[in-house]
Tab-separated table of C-alpha atoms and ligand atoms in Angstrom:
chain	number	residue	atom	x	y	z
J	28	MET	CA	-11.423	16.794	10.919
J	29	GLN	CA	-12.517	16.050	14.488
J	30	THR	CA	-10.449	17.432	17.351
J	31	GLY	CA	-7.973	14.939	18.722
J	32	THR	CA	-7.785	13.103	15.370
J	33	GLN	CA	-4.379	12.251	13.951
J	34	THR	CA	-4.220	11.011	10.381
J	35	GLY	CA	-1.743	9.640	7.882
J	36	THR	CA	-2.137	8.416	4.307
J	37	ALA	CA	0.471	6.348	2.508
J	38	ILE	CA	0.976	4.461	-0.733
J	39	ALA	CA	3.060	1.325	-1.154
J	40	CYS	CA	3.688	-1.022	-4.074
J	41	ALA	CA	3.272	-4.758	-4.151
J	42	ASN	CA	6.473	-6.648	-4.846
J	43	ILE	CA	7.413	-9.826	-6.657
J	44	ALA	CA	10.047	-12.031	-5.045
J	45	PHE	CA	12.873	-13.253	-7.290
J	46	ILE	CA	14.326	-15.263	-4.404
J	47	LYS	CA	11.403	-16.311	-2.225
J	48	TYR	CA	10.778	-16.118	1.500
J	49	TRP	CA	9.165	-19.383	2.567
J	50	GLY	CA	9.299	-20.527	6.181
J	51	ASP	CA	9.759	-18.580	9.414
J	52	ARG	CA	12.384	-18.921	12.120
J	53	ASP	CA	10.082	-16.969	14.413
J	54	SER	CA	6.483	-16.617	13.301
J	55	LEU	CA	5.582	-13.991	15.917
J	56	LEU	CA	8.412	-11.656	14.926
J	57	ARG	CA	8.199	-12.870	11.309
J	58	LEU	CA	11.892	-13.606	11.136
J	59	PRO	CA	12.371	-15.508	7.879
J	60	ALA	CA	14.142	-18.829	7.468
J	61	ASN	CA	16.080	-17.352	4.523
J	62	GLY	CA	16.893	-14.015	2.901
J	63	SER	CA	14.922	-12.879	-0.153
J	64	ILE	CA	15.169	-10.470	-3.076
J	65	SER	CA	12.298	-8.733	-4.857
J	66	MET	CA	11.319	-6.006	-7.232
J	67	ASN	CA	8.682	-3.427	-6.321
J	68	LEU	CA	5.766	-3.315	-8.735
J	69	ALA	CA	5.022	0.201	-9.966
J	70	GLY	CA	1.337	1.019	-10.126
J	71	LEU	CA	0.151	-2.064	-8.210
J	72	THR	CA	-0.456	-0.212	-5.015
J	73	SER	CA	-2.210	-0.094	-1.725
J	74	LEU	CA	-3.481	3.302	-0.602
J	75	THR	CA	-4.021	3.295	3.136
J	76	GLN	CA	-5.425	5.990	5.367
J	77	VAL	CA	-5.307	5.772	9.143
J	78	ALA	CA	-7.092	8.085	11.553
J	79	PHE	CA	-6.493	7.756	15.313
J	80	SER	CA	-9.076	9.512	17.418
J	81	GLU	CA	-10.111	9.932	21.026
J	82	SER	CA	-13.701	9.633	19.825
J	83	TYR	CA	-13.294	6.036	18.528
J	84	ALA	CA	-14.355	3.200	20.827
J	85	GLN	CA	-12.646	0.464	18.783
J	86	ASP	CA	-10.401	-0.155	15.794
J	87	THR	CA	-12.186	-0.515	12.453
J	88	LEU	CA	-11.028	-1.695	9.051
J	89	ASN	CA	-12.463	-0.767	5.692
J	90	LEU	CA	-10.850	-2.945	3.022
J	91	ASN	CA	-11.585	-2.100	-0.588
J	92	GLY	CA	-14.785	-0.311	0.397
J	93	GLU	CA	-16.114	-2.988	2.761
J	94	ILE	CA	-16.183	-2.925	6.551
J	95	THR	CA	-14.099	-5.967	7.420
J	96	GLY	CA	-13.941	-8.008	10.619
J	97	GLY	CA	-12.609	-11.476	11.422
J	98	PRO	CA	-8.975	-12.496	10.975
J	99	ALA	CA	-8.104	-9.513	8.741
J	100	LEU	CA	-9.240	-7.031	11.397
J	101	PHE	CA	-7.531	-9.050	14.141
J	102	ARG	CA	-4.238	-8.897	12.251
J	103	VAL	CA	-4.572	-5.137	11.780
J	104	ILE	CA	-5.409	-4.615	15.479
J	105	GLN	CA	-2.327	-6.579	16.521
J	106	PHE	CA	-0.255	-4.433	14.213
J	107	LEU	CA	-1.817	-1.176	15.447
J	108	ASP	CA	-1.044	-2.281	19.026
J	109	LEU	CA	2.592	-2.441	18.018
J	110	VAL	CA	2.553	1.065	16.537
J	111	ARG	CA	0.644	2.393	19.564
J	112	SER	CA	3.204	0.897	21.938
J	113	LEU	CA	6.074	2.417	19.913
J	114	ALA	CA	4.407	5.838	20.063
J	115	GLY	CA	3.247	5.496	23.672
J	116	LYS	CA	-0.295	6.443	22.602
J	117	ASN	CA	-3.539	4.698	23.328
J	118	LEU	CA	-5.978	5.778	20.626
J	119	TYR	CA	-8.219	3.586	18.516
J	120	ALA	CA	-7.989	3.881	14.758
J	121	ALA	CA	-10.093	3.797	11.624
J	122	VAL	CA	-8.108	2.153	8.818
J	123	GLU	CA	-9.172	2.438	5.200
J	124	SER	CA	-7.152	0.475	2.677
J	125	ARG	CA	-7.690	0.092	-1.027
J	126	ASN	CA	-5.685	-2.070	-3.431
J	127	ASN	CA	-5.904	-1.500	-7.165
J	128	PHE	CA	-5.298	-5.201	-7.885
J	129	PRO	CA	-6.840	-8.532	-6.725
J	130	THR	CA	-6.520	-9.060	-2.988
J	131	GLN	CA	-4.981	-12.266	-1.637
J	132	ALA	CA	-4.472	-14.111	-4.920
J	133	GLY	CA	-0.710	-14.455	-4.858
J	134	MET	CA	-0.210	-10.842	-5.857
J	135	ALA	CA	1.388	-9.717	-2.603
J	136	SER	CA	-1.557	-7.619	-1.471
J	137	SER	CA	-0.550	-8.030	2.185
J	138	ALA	CA	2.927	-6.699	1.370
J	139	ALA	CA	1.571	-3.490	-0.158
J	140	ALA	CA	-1.111	-3.130	2.524
J	141	PHE	CA	1.158	-3.539	5.565
J	142	ALA	CA	3.928	-1.392	4.063
J	143	ALA	CA	1.401	1.417	3.505
J	144	LEU	CA	-0.153	0.857	6.942
J	145	SER	CA	3.271	1.047	8.646
J	146	LEU	CA	4.008	4.396	7.105
J	147	ALA	CA	0.501	5.844	7.474
J	148	ALA	CA	0.031	4.738	11.108
J	149	SER	CA	3.516	5.668	12.314
J	150	HIS	CA	3.247	9.062	10.620
J	151	ALA	CA	-0.204	9.669	12.110
J	152	LEU	CA	1.111	9.037	15.618
J	153	GLY	CA	4.067	11.368	15.098
J	154	LEU	CA	6.755	8.688	14.892
J	155	ASN	CA	9.434	9.758	12.487
J	156	LEU	CA	10.836	6.367	11.561
J	157	SER	CA	13.869	5.781	9.346
J	158	GLU	CA	13.529	3.506	6.304
J	159	GLN	CA	15.170	0.702	8.274
J	160	GLU	CA	12.809	1.132	11.236
J	161	LEU	CA	9.802	1.248	8.908
J	162	SER	CA	10.939	-1.910	7.143
J	163	ARG	CA	11.295	-3.688	10.499
J	164	LEU	CA	7.846	-2.493	11.529
J	165	ALA	CA	6.225	-3.533	8.228
J	166	ARG	CA	7.807	-6.989	8.604
J	167	ARG	CA	5.755	-7.542	11.761
J	168	GLY	CA	2.545	-7.099	9.756
J	169	SER	CA	3.541	-9.305	6.827
J	170	GLY	CA	7.069	-10.541	6.187
J	171	SER	CA	7.222	-9.548	2.540
J	172	ALA	CA	5.880	-6.068	3.436
J	173	CYS	CA	9.346	-5.128	4.709
J	174	ARG	CA	10.508	-5.336	1.072
J	175	SER	CA	7.836	-2.841	-0.085
J	176	ILE	CA	9.307	-0.062	2.075
J	177	PRO	CA	12.550	0.651	0.143
J	178	GLY	CA	12.394	1.370	-3.594
J	179	GLY	CA	13.437	-0.538	-6.697
J	180	PHE	CA	15.211	-3.874	-6.304
J	181	VAL	CA	15.236	-4.885	-2.675
J	182	GLU	CA	16.949	-7.472	-0.480
J	183	TRP	CA	15.629	-8.580	2.897
J	184	GLN	CA	18.487	-9.709	5.064
J	185	PRO	CA	17.073	-12.411	7.318
J	186	GLY	CA	18.920	-11.175	10.418
J	187	LEU	CA	19.149	-12.918	13.738
J	188	ASP	CA	16.579	-10.917	15.661
J	189	ASP	CA	14.025	-8.138	15.407
J	190	GLN	CA	16.747	-5.478	15.171
J	191	ASP	CA	18.632	-6.741	12.145
J	192	SER	CA	15.881	-8.290	10.027
J	193	TYR	CA	14.929	-5.640	7.491
J	194	ALA	CA	15.097	-4.856	3.777
J	195	ARG	CA	17.242	-2.399	1.858
J	196	SER	CA	17.405	-1.323	-1.750
J	197	ILE	CA	20.176	-2.951	-3.790
J	198	ALA	CA	19.421	-0.956	-6.961
J	199	PRO	CA	17.054	1.970	-7.582
J	200	SER	CA	13.906	1.676	-9.693
J	201	GLY	CA	15.520	3.254	-12.757
J	202	TYR	CA	18.447	0.844	-12.733
J	203	TRP	CA	16.963	-1.763	-15.049
J	204	ASP	CA	13.723	-1.559	-17.063
J	205	LEU	CA	12.246	-4.905	-16.084
J	206	VAL	CA	8.500	-5.427	-16.373
J	207	ASP	CA	6.371	-7.980	-14.552
J	208	CYS	CA	3.477	-9.242	-16.718
J	209	ILE	CA	1.056	-11.009	-14.406
J	210	ALA	CA	-1.232	-13.640	-15.862
J	211	VAL	CA	-4.274	-13.658	-13.596
J	212	ILE	CA	-5.748	-17.137	-13.511
J	213	GLN	CA	-7.731	-16.774	-10.326
J	214	THR	CA	-8.794	-13.723	-8.327
J	215	THR	CA	-10.500	-15.483	-5.435
J	216	PRO	CA	-8.619	-15.639	-2.117
J	217	LYS	CA	-6.346	-18.650	-1.754
J	218	ARG	CA	-7.383	-21.429	0.609
J	219	THR	CA	-4.143	-21.533	2.573
J	220	GLY	CA	-2.701	-18.118	3.359
J	221	SER	CA	1.049	-17.487	3.374
J	222	SER	CA	1.267	-17.305	7.180
J	223	GLN	CA	-0.073	-20.838	7.494
J	224	GLY	CA	2.111	-21.946	4.592
J	225	HIS	CA	5.259	-20.623	6.278
J	226	SER	CA	4.476	-22.671	9.365
J	227	LEU	CA	4.277	-25.845	7.257
J	228	ALA	CA	7.519	-25.306	5.332
J	229	ALA	CA	9.723	-27.090	7.876
J	230	SER	CA	7.593	-30.240	7.534
J	231	SER	CA	8.936	-30.748	3.998
J	232	PRO	CA	12.110	-32.857	3.830
J	233	LEU	CA	13.191	-30.577	0.971
J	234	GLN	CA	13.137	-27.349	3.006
J	235	SER	CA	16.556	-27.928	4.620
J	236	ALA	CA	18.186	-28.326	1.189
J	237	ARG	CA	16.366	-25.245	-0.076
J	238	LEU	CA	17.607	-23.225	2.905
J	239	ALA	CA	21.176	-24.532	2.742
J	240	ASP	CA	21.444	-23.381	-0.881
J	241	ALA	CA	19.743	-19.993	-0.318
J	242	PRO	CA	22.930	-17.893	0.186
J	243	ARG	CA	24.223	-19.115	-3.196
J	244	ARG	CA	20.969	-18.228	-4.982
J	245	LEU	CA	20.823	-14.823	-3.280
J	246	ASP	CA	24.364	-14.115	-4.384
J	247	ILE	CA	23.696	-15.072	-8.007
J	248	CYS	CA	20.454	-13.081	-8.066
J	249	ARG	CA	21.993	-9.946	-6.523
J	250	LYS	CA	24.923	-10.077	-8.966
J	251	ALA	CA	22.613	-10.687	-11.941
J	252	ILE	CA	20.571	-7.594	-11.041
J	253	LEU	CA	23.657	-5.442	-10.573
J	254	ALA	CA	25.122	-6.688	-13.896
J	255	ARG	CA	21.718	-6.479	-15.643
J	256	ASP	CA	22.372	-10.074	-16.727
J	257	PHE	CA	18.913	-11.255	-17.833
J	258	GLU	CA	19.852	-14.858	-18.543
J	259	ALA	CA	21.526	-15.376	-15.171
J	260	LEU	CA	18.518	-13.779	-13.433
J	261	ALA	CA	16.090	-15.940	-15.426
J	262	ASN	CA	17.834	-19.189	-14.523
J	263	ILE	CA	18.170	-18.485	-10.807
J	264	CYS	CA	14.625	-17.112	-10.417
J	265	GLU	CA	12.956	-20.054	-12.133
J	266	LEU	CA	15.013	-22.461	-10.017
J	267	ASP	CA	14.085	-20.590	-6.827
J	268	SER	CA	10.379	-20.538	-7.659
J	269	ASN	CA	10.399	-24.247	-8.476
J	270	LEU	CA	12.260	-25.034	-5.244
J	271	MET	CA	9.639	-23.189	-3.205
J	272	HIS	CA	6.766	-24.972	-4.935
J	273	ALA	CA	8.547	-28.310	-4.432
J	274	VAL	CA	8.672	-27.540	-0.693
J	275	MET	CA	5.004	-26.547	-0.711
J	276	MET	CA	3.968	-29.749	-2.484
J	277	THR	CA	5.981	-31.920	-0.087
J	278	SER	CA	4.808	-30.270	3.147
J	279	SER	CA	2.446	-32.061	5.518
J	280	PRO	CA	-0.283	-31.403	4.553
J	281	ALA	CA	0.762	-30.816	0.972
J	282	LEU	CA	0.054	-27.386	-0.515
J	283	PHE	CA	-0.680	-27.025	-4.214
J	284	TYR	CA	-0.820	-23.435	-5.362
J	285	LEU	CA	-0.121	-24.111	-9.040
J	286	GLU	CA	-3.142	-24.868	-11.198
J	287	PRO	CA	-2.984	-26.749	-14.515
J	288	ALA	CA	-3.350	-23.352	-16.229
J	289	SER	CA	-0.285	-22.043	-14.347
J	290	LEU	CA	1.765	-25.047	-15.478
J	291	GLU	CA	0.627	-24.678	-19.054
J	292	ILE	CA	2.202	-21.211	-19.156
J	293	ILE	CA	5.308	-22.167	-17.158
J	294	LYS	CA	6.044	-25.044	-19.516
J	295	ALA	CA	5.828	-22.790	-22.574
J	296	ILE	CA	8.388	-20.248	-21.336
J	297	PRO	CA	11.634	-22.047	-22.300
J	298	THR	CA	10.329	-22.191	-25.896
J	299	TRP	CA	9.490	-18.476	-25.843
J	300	ARG	CA	13.049	-17.813	-24.627
J	301	GLN	CA	14.524	-19.999	-27.365
J	302	THR	CA	12.846	-17.776	-29.943
J	303	GLY	CA	14.800	-14.837	-28.529
J	304	LEU	CA	12.176	-13.368	-26.198
J	305	PRO	CA	13.778	-12.348	-22.875
J	306	VAL	CA	11.261	-13.714	-20.378
J	307	PHE	CA	11.174	-15.892	-17.267
J	308	TYR	CA	8.513	-17.079	-14.842
J	309	THR	CA	8.097	-16.935	-11.118
J	310	VAL	CA	5.030	-17.857	-9.042
J	311	ASP	CA	4.163	-16.878	-5.461
J	312	ALA	CA	1.666	-18.556	-3.128
J	313	GLY	CA	-1.149	-18.576	-5.668
J	314	PRO	CA	-1.826	-19.754	-9.209
J	315	ASN	CA	-1.074	-16.476	-11.012
J	316	VAL	CA	2.064	-16.562	-13.118
J	317	HIS	CA	4.479	-13.623	-13.108
J	318	LEU	CA	6.428	-13.293	-16.337
J	319	ILE	CA	9.401	-10.984	-16.058
J	320	THR	CA	10.630	-9.364	-19.222
J	321	VAL	CA	12.181	-6.056	-20.335
J	322	LYS	CA	10.265	-2.924	-21.307
J	323	GLU	CA	10.826	-3.394	-25.075
J	324	THR	CA	9.188	-6.829	-25.138
J	325	ALA	CA	6.462	-6.374	-22.496
J	326	ALA	CA	3.710	-5.760	-25.076
J	327	GLN	CA	4.693	-8.959	-26.900
J	328	VAL	CA	4.572	-11.018	-23.685
J	329	ILE	CA	1.177	-9.539	-22.744
J	330	GLU	CA	-0.200	-10.368	-26.209
J	331	LYS	CA	1.010	-13.952	-25.939
J	332	LEU	CA	-0.546	-14.338	-22.486
J	333	LYS	CA	-3.897	-13.058	-23.717
J	334	GLN	CA	-4.041	-15.986	-26.147
J	335	TYR	CA	-4.608	-18.374	-23.229
J	336	PRO	CA	-8.330	-18.884	-22.535
J	337	SER	CA	-7.509	-19.594	-18.862
J	338	VAL	CA	-5.902	-16.174	-18.405
J	339	LYS	CA	-8.640	-13.888	-17.053
J	340	SER	CA	-6.616	-10.685	-17.261
J	341	VAL	CA	-3.054	-9.479	-17.486
J	342	TYR	CA	-1.531	-6.803	-15.265
J	343	SER	CA	1.835	-5.293	-15.999
J	344	ALA	CA	4.153	-3.311	-13.786
J	345	GLY	CA	7.586	-1.796	-14.115
J	346	VAL	CA	9.968	-1.332	-11.217
J	347	GLY	CA	8.289	0.589	-8.426
J	348	PRO	CA	9.344	3.258	-5.943
J	349	SER	CA	9.572	3.144	-2.166
J	350	ALA	CA	6.541	3.456	0.087
J	351	HIS	CA	5.659	7.113	0.493
J	352	LEU	CA	3.200	9.432	2.136
J	353	GLU	CA	0.414	10.517	-0.185
J	354	SER	CA	1.641	14.099	0.037
J	355	ASP	CA	5.190	13.103	-1.054
J	356	GLN	CA	6.368	12.931	-4.649
J	357	SER	CA	9.040	10.222	-4.276
S	417	LIG	C1	5.375	-16.849	-1.599
S	417	LIG	O1	4.910	-12.132	3.372
S	417	LIG	O2	2.736	-13.027	2.491
S	417	LIG	O3	5.022	-14.503	-1.650
S	417	LIG	O4	4.536	-12.873	6.617
S	417	LIG	O5	2.711	-14.528	6.658
S	417	LIG	O6	2.323	-12.291	5.597
S	417	LIG	P1	3.312	-13.394	5.927
S	417	LIG	O7	3.764	-14.011	4.536
S	417	LIG	P2	4.023	-13.285	3.180
S	417	LIG	O8	4.806	-14.441	2.395
S	417	LIG	C2	5.244	-14.246	1.108
S	417	LIG	C3	5.472	-15.556	0.465
S	417	LIG	C4	5.774	-15.509	-1.021
S	417	LIG	C5	7.249	-15.330	-1.293
S	417	LIG	C6	7.806	-13.946	-1.109
S	417	LIG	O9	7.114	-12.962	-1.361
S	417	LIG	O10	8.989	-13.869	-0.754
């Protein structure tokens, strides 16, 4: 290692939102228009290494093995500026980040990446942040990243300002053996990223109704998780996902993330449930469909998904841990 180099390496999971974040109250601070609840996805991770050094003349980003510039680098630089100002240090950094799942295709790659970057960069610069402080920091990189800091089932309280908008665990990873089976329909980056999507949410006449009802949905979802009530969770999550997509489709301009292949699967799920299979769907800002089931029936759900010619691959993930340094076991 070169003299004057400070490094940190961290791992964070992607997460799937049960109650979605869609729309910002403050896009700079990434304060969300509503609270959200998610589950961390074990094994779908971002491994991020940051090295700050006096010998670097600029910040660099290596994403999945490729030197990356443009908007992705710009976003990372803005984030590093924040960490540098917190630490009172003025060193450039080399960031290397690798996801083990498709980047930017509605699989929360930015959540895993910015959660890992928050921990790796703050650790490298000697900041010893609490979970709450890390979650607040990660939020500034990507809103949903604040939910990848704590472990298990996580709720992001929207808060009123930078200080009180962060996520906390509502149940640990071992609390309930849910599995997310992800039907990958498309792996190419989406045309409209989430950040742009959030800024359009308020243009939908349906967004105010979605927001007004959010506390009720959050309450039902939180209680369903704590009671391990699959049916209650299924009903509220499908409603929440549909509400978000209704807002997307009625924004100006309209955003369509669902593809015919996504709908084909979504429409089949009630029938699968009627046959006794515990399963429900939820879809983020992309066409890939997340089917949540329990450990005992995950193999069955995966098999059924593989029957669809439009499904390119299926990933599955149980409930994941908190973001952690590579050297940590947690
Ligand atoms: C549909 O957290 O990706 O996945 O803050 O602009 O990075 P930025 O947005 P992001 O938005 C996530 C949107 C969602 C729903 C969710 O995860 O809650």
